[in-house]
Coordinates of N, CA and C in Angstrom, one line a residue:
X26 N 74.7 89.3 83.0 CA 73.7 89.0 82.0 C 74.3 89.0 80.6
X27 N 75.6 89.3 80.3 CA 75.9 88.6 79.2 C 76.6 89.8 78.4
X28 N 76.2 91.1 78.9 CA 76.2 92.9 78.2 C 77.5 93.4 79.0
X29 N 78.4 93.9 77.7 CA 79.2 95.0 78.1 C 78.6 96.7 78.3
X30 N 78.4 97.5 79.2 CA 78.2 98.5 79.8 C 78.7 99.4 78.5
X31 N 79.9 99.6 78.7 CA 81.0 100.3 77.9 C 80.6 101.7 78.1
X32 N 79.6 102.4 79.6 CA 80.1 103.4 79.1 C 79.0 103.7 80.9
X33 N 80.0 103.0 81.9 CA 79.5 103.3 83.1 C 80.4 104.1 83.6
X34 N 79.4 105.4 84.5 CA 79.0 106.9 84.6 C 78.3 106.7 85.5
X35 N 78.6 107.9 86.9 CA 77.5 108.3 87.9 C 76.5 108.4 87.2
X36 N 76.1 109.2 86.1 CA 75.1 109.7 85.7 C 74.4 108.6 85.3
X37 N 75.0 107.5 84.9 CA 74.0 106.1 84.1 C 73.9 105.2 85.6
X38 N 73.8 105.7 86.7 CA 73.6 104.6 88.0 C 72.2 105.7 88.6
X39 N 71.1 105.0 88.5 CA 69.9 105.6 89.3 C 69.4 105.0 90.1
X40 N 69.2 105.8 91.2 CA 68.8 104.7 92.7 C 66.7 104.5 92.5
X41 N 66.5 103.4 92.6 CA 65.3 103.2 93.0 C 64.2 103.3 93.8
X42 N 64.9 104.5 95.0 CA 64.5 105.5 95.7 C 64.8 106.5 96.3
X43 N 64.6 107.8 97.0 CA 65.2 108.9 97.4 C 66.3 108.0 98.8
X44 N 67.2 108.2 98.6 CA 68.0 107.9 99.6 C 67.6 108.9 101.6
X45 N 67.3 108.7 102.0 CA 67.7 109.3 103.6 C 68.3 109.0 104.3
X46 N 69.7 109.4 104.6 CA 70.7 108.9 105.5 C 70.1 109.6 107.1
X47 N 70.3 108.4 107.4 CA 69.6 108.6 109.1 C 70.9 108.0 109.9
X48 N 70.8 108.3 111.1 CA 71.9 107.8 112.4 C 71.4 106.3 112.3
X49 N 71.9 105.5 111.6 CA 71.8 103.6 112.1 C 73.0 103.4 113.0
X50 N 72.9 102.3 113.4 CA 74.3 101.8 114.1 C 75.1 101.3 112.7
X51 N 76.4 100.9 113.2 CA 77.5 100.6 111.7 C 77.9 99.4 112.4
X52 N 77.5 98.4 113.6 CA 77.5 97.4 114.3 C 76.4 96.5 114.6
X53 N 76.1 95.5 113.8 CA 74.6 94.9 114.0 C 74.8 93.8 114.8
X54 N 73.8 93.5 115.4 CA 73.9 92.2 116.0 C 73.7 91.2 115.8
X55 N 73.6 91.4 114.3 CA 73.1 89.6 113.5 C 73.2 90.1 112.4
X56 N 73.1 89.2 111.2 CA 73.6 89.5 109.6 C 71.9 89.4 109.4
X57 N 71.2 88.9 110.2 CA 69.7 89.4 109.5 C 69.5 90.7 110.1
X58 N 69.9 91.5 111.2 CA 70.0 93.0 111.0 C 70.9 93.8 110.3
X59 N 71.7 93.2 109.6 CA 72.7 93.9 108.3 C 71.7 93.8 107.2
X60 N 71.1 92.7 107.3 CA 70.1 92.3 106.0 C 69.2 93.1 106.1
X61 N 68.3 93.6 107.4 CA 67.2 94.6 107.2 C 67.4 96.0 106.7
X62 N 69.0 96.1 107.3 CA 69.5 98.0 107.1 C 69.6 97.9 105.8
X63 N 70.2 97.2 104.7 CA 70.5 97.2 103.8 C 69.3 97.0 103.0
X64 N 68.3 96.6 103.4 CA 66.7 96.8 102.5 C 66.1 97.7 102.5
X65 N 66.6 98.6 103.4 CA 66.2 99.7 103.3 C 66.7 100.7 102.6
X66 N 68.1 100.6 102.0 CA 69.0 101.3 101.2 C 67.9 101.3 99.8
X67 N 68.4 102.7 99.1 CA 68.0 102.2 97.8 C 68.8 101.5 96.8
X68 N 68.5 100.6 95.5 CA 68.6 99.6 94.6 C 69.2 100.9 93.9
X69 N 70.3 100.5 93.1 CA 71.1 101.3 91.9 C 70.9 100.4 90.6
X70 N 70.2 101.2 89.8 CA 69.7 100.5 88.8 C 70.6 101.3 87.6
X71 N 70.9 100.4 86.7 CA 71.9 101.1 85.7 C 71.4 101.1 84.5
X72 N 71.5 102.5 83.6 CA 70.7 103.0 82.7 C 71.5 103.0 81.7
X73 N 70.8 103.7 80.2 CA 71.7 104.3 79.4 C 72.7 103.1 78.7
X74 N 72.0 102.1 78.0 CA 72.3 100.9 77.4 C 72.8 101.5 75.6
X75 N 72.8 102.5 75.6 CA 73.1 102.9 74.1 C 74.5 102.6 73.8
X76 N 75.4 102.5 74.4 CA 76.8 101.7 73.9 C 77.3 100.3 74.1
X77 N 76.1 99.8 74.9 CA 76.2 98.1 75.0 C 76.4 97.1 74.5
X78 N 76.9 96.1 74.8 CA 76.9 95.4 73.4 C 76.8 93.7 73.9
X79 N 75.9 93.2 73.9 CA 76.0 91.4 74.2 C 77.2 91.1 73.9
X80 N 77.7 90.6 75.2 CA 78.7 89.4 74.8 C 78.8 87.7 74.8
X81 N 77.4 87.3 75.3 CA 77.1 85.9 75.6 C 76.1 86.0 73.7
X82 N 77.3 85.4 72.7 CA 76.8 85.3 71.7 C 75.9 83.9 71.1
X83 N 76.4 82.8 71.9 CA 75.8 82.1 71.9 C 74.0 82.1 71.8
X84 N 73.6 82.7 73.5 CA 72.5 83.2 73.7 C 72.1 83.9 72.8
X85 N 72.7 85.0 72.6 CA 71.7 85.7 71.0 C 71.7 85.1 69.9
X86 N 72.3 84.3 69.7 CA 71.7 83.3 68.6 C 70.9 82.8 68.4
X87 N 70.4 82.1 70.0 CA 69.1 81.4 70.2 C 68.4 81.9 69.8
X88 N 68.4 83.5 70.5 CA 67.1 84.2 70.6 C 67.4 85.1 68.9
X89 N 68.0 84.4 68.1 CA 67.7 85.0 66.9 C 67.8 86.3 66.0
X90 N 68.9 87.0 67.2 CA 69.2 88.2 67.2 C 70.2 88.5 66.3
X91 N 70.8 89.5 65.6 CA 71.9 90.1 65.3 C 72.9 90.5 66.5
X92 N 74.4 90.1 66.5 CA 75.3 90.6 67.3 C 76.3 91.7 66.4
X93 N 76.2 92.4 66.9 CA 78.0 93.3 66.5 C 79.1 92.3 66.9
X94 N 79.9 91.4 65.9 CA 81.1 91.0 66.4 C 82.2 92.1 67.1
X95 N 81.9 93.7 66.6 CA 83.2 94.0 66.7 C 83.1 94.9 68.5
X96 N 84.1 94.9 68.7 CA 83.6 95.8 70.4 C 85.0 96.8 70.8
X97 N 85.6 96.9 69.8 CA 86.6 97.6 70.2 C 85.9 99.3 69.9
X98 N 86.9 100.1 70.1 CA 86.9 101.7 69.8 C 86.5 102.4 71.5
X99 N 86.4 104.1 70.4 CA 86.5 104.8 71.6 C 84.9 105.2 71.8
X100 N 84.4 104.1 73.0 CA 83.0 104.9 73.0 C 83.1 105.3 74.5
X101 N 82.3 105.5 75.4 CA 82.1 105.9 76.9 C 82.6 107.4 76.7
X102 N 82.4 108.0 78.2 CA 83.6 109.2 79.0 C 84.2 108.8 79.5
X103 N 85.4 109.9 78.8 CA 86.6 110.0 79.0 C 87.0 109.5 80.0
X104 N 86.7 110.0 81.4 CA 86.9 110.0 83.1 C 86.6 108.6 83.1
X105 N 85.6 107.8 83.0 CA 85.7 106.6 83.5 C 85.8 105.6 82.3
X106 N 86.7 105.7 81.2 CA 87.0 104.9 80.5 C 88.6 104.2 80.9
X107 N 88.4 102.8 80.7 CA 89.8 102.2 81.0 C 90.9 102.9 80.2
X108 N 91.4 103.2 80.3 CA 92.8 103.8 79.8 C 93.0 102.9 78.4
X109 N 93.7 101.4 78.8 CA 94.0 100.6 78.0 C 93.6 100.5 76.9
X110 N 92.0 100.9 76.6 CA 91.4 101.1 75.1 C 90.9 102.4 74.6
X111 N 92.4 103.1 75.0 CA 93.0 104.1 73.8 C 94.3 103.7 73.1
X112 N 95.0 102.1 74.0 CA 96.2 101.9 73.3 C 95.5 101.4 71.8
X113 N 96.7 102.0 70.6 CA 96.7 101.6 69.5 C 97.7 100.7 68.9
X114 N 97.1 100.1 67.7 CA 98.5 98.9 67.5 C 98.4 99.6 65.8
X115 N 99.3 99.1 65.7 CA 100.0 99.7 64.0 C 99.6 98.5 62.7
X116 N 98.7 98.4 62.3 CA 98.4 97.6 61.2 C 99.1 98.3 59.8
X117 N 99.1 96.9 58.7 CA 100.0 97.7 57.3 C 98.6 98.7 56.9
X118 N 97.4 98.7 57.2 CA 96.5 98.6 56.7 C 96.1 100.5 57.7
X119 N 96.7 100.6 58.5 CA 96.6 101.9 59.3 C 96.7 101.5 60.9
X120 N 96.2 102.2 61.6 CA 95.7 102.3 62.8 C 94.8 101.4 63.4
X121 N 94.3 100.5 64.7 CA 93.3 99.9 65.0 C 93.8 99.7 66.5
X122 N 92.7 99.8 67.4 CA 92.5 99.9 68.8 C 92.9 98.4 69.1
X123 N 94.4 98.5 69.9 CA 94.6 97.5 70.8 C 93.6 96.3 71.3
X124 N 92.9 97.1 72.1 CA 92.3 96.1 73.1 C 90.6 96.4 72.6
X125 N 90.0 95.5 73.2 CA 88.6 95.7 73.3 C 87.8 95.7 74.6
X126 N 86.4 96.2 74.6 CA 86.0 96.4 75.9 C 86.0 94.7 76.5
X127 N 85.6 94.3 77.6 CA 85.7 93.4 78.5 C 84.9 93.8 79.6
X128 N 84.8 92.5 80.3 CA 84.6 92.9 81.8 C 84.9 93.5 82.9
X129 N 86.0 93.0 82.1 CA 87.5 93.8 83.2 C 87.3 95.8 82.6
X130 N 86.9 96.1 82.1 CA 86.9 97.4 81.6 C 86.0 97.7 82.5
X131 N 84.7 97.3 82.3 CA 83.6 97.8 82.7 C 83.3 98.0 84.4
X132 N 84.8 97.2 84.9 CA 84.9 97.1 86.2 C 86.0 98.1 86.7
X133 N 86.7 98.5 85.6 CA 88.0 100.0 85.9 C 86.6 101.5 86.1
X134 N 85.5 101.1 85.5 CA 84.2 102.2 85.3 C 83.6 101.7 86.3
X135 N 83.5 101.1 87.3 CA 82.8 101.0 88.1 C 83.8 101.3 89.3
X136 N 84.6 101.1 89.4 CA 86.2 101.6 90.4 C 86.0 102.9 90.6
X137 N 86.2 103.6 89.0 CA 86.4 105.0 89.1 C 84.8 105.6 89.8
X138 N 83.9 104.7 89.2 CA 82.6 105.3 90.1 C 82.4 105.3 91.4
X139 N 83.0 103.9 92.3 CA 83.4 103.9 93.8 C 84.1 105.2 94.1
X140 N 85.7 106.0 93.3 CA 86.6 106.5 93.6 C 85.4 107.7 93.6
X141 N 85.1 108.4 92.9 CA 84.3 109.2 92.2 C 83.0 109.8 93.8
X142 N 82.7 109.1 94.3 CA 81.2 108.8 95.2 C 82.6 109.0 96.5
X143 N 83.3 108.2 97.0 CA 83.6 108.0 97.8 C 84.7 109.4 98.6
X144 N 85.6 109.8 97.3 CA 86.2 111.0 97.5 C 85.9 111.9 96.9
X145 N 84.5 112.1 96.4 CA 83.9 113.9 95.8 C 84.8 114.2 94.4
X146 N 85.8 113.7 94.0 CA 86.7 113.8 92.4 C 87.2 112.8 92.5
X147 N 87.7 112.6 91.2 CA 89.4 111.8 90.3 C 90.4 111.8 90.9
X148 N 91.0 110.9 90.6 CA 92.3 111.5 91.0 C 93.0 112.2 90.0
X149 N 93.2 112.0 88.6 CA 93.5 113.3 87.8 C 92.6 114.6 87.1
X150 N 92.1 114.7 88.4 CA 90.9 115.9 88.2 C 91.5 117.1 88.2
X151 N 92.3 117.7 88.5 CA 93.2 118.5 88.5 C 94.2 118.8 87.5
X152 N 94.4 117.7 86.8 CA 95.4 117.6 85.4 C 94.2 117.7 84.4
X153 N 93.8 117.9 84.2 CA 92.3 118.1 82.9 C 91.5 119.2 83.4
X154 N 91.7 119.9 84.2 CA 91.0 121.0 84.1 C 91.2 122.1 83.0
X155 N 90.3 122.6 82.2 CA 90.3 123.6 81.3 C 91.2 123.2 80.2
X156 N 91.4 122.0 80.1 CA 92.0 121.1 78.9 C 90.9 120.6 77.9
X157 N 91.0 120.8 76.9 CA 90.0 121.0 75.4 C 90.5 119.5 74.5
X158 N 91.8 119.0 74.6 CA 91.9 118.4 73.7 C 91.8 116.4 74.1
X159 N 90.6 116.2 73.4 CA 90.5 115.0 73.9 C 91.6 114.0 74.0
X160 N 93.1 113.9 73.4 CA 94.3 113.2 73.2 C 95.2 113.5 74.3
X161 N 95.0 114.8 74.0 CA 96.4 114.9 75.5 C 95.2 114.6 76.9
X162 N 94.4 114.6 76.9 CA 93.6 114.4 78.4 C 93.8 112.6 78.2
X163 N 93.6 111.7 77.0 CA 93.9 110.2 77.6 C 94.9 110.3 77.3
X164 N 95.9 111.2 77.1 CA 97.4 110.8 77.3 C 98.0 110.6 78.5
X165 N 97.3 111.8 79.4 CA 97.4 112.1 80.8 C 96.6 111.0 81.7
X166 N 95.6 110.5 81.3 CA 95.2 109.7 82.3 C 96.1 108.7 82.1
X167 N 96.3 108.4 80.7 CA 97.0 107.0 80.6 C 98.2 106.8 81.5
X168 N 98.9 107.9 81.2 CA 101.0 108.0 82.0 C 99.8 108.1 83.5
X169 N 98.9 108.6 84.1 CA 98.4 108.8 85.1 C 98.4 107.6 85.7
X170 N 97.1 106.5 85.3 CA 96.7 104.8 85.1 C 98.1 103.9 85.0
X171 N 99.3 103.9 84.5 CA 100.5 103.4 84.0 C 101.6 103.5 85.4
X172 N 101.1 104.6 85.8 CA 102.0 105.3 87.0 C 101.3 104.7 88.4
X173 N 100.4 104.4 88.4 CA 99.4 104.6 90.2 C 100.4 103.4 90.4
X174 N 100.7 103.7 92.0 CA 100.8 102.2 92.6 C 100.1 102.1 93.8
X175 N 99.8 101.5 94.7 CA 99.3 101.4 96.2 C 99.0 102.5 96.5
X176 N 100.2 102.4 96.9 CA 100.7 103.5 97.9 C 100.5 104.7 97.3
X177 N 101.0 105.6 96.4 CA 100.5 106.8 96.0 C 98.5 106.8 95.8
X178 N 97.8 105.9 95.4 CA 96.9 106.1 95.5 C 96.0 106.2 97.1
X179 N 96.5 105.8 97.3 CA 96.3 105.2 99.4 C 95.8 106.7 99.5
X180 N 97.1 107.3 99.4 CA 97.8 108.7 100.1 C 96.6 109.6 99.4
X181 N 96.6 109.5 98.0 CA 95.4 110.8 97.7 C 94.1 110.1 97.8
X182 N 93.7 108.8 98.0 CA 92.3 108.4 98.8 C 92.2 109.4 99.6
X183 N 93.3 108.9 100.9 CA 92.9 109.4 102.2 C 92.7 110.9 102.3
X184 N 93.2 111.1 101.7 CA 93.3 112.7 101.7 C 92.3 113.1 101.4
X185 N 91.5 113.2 100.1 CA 90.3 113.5 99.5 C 89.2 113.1 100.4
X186 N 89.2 111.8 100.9 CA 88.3 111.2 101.9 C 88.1 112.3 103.0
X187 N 89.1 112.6 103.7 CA 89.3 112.6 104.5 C 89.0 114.6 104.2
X188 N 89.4 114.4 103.5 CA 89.0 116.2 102.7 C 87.4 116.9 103.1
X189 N 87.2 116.0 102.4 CA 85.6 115.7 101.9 C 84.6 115.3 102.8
X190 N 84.8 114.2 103.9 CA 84.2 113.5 104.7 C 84.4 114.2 106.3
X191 N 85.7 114.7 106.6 CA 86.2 115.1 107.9 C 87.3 113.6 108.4
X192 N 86.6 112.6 108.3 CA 87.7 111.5 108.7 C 87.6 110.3 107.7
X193 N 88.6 109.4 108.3 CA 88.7 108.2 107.1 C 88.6 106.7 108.2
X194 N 87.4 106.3 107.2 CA 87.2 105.1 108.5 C 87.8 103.4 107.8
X195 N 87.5 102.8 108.7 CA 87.7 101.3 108.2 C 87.1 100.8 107.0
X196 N 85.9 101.1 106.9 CA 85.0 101.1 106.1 C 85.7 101.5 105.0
X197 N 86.2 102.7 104.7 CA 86.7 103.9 104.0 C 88.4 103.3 103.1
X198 N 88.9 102.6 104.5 CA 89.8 101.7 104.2 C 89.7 100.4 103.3
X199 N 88.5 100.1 103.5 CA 88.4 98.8 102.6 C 88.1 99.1 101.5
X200 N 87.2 100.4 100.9 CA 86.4 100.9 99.8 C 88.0 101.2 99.0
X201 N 88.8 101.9 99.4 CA 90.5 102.3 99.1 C 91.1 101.2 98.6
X202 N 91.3 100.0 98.8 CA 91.7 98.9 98.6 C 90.9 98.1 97.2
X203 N 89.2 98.2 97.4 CA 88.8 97.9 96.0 C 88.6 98.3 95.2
X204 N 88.6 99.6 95.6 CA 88.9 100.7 93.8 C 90.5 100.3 93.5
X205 N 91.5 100.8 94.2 CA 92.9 100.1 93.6 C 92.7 99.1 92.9
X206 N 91.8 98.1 93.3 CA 92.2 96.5 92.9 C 90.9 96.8 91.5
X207 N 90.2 97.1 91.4 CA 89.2 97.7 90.2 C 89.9 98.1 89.5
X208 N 90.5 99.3 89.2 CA 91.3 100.2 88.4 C 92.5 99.7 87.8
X209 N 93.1 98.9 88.5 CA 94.4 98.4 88.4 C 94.7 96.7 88.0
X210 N 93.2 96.6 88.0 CA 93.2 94.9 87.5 C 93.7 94.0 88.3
X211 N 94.0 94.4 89.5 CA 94.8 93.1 90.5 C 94.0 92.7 91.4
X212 N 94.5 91.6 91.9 CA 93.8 90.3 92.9 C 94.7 91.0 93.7
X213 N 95.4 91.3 94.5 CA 96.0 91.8 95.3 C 96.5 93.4 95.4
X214 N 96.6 93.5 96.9 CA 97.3 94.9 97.3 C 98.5 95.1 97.7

């Protein structure tokens, strides 16, 4: 619809009804009984539009609106902000934020929310514990984010998954694969 998030959070995802997980099969016999199970799931509606910002500017023109041209800085949490827009560039003029938010951001925050749901923590949940200083914690994520590759992240999926859940399924395997590719910006694994 046109809006950068800039600041997606479990806490800004609310379901449109009480969830009850019941014994279904995880094998349907037609994509219109995938289609029924899944209407029964509840709708995740996303809240908490206070750092958002249009990017289809065209459209707000029509409709007559004022835009914020600018969309860089540090807004969201920490945990599920893209790393990349803490990098800084050096103007003669001082300091200014590298990058700006994107889609592609808004989709490293939705990764870490998959990661987040699916393995009960972070993966640098453990390096920021009882850490106060907001610079060295995105220093840490950052060398963290700069460092992941596949394979090390594979290894602490499964583990956490598997931590947390008792086993790690196919399903579990594929969710592993699109957070990587979410977080890490790639078309491939």
């Amino acid at each position: 619809h046109g809006i950068l998030h800039r600041d997606l959070k479990p806490s800004n995802c609310l379901l449109d009804k009480k969830y009850a997980p019941s014994l279904r099969p995880f094998v349907f016999e037609s994509a219109a009984d995938l289609e029924n199970a899944a209407d029964l799931l509840p709708k995740v509606l996303v809240s908490d539009f206070g750092e958002g910002k249009f990017i289809d500017k065209q459209r707000m023109a029509d409709l007559s609106l004022h835009v914020d041209e600018e969309r860089r800085g540090n807004t969201g949490t920490i945990e599920f902000t893209d790393p990349k827009l803490w990098v800084y560039s050096h103007y003669s003029s001082g300091r200014k934020l590298a990058y700006e938010f994107t889609k592609s951001s808004d989709m490293y925050s939705l990764g870490m929310i998959f990661c987040y749901l699916c393995a009960g923590c972070l993966p640098f949940e453990k390096e920021l514990t009882d850490r106060t200083d907001p610079e060295k914690i995105r220093n840490d994520i950052g060398k963290w984010h700069s460092n992941l590759l596949p394979e090390s992240f594979h290894e602490w999926f499964s583990d956490n998954v598997i931590r947390s859940q008792g086993a790690f399924s196919e399903c579990q395997q594929d969710f592993n694969v699109l957070i990587y590719m979410l977080i890490k910006e790639s078309s491939t694994f």
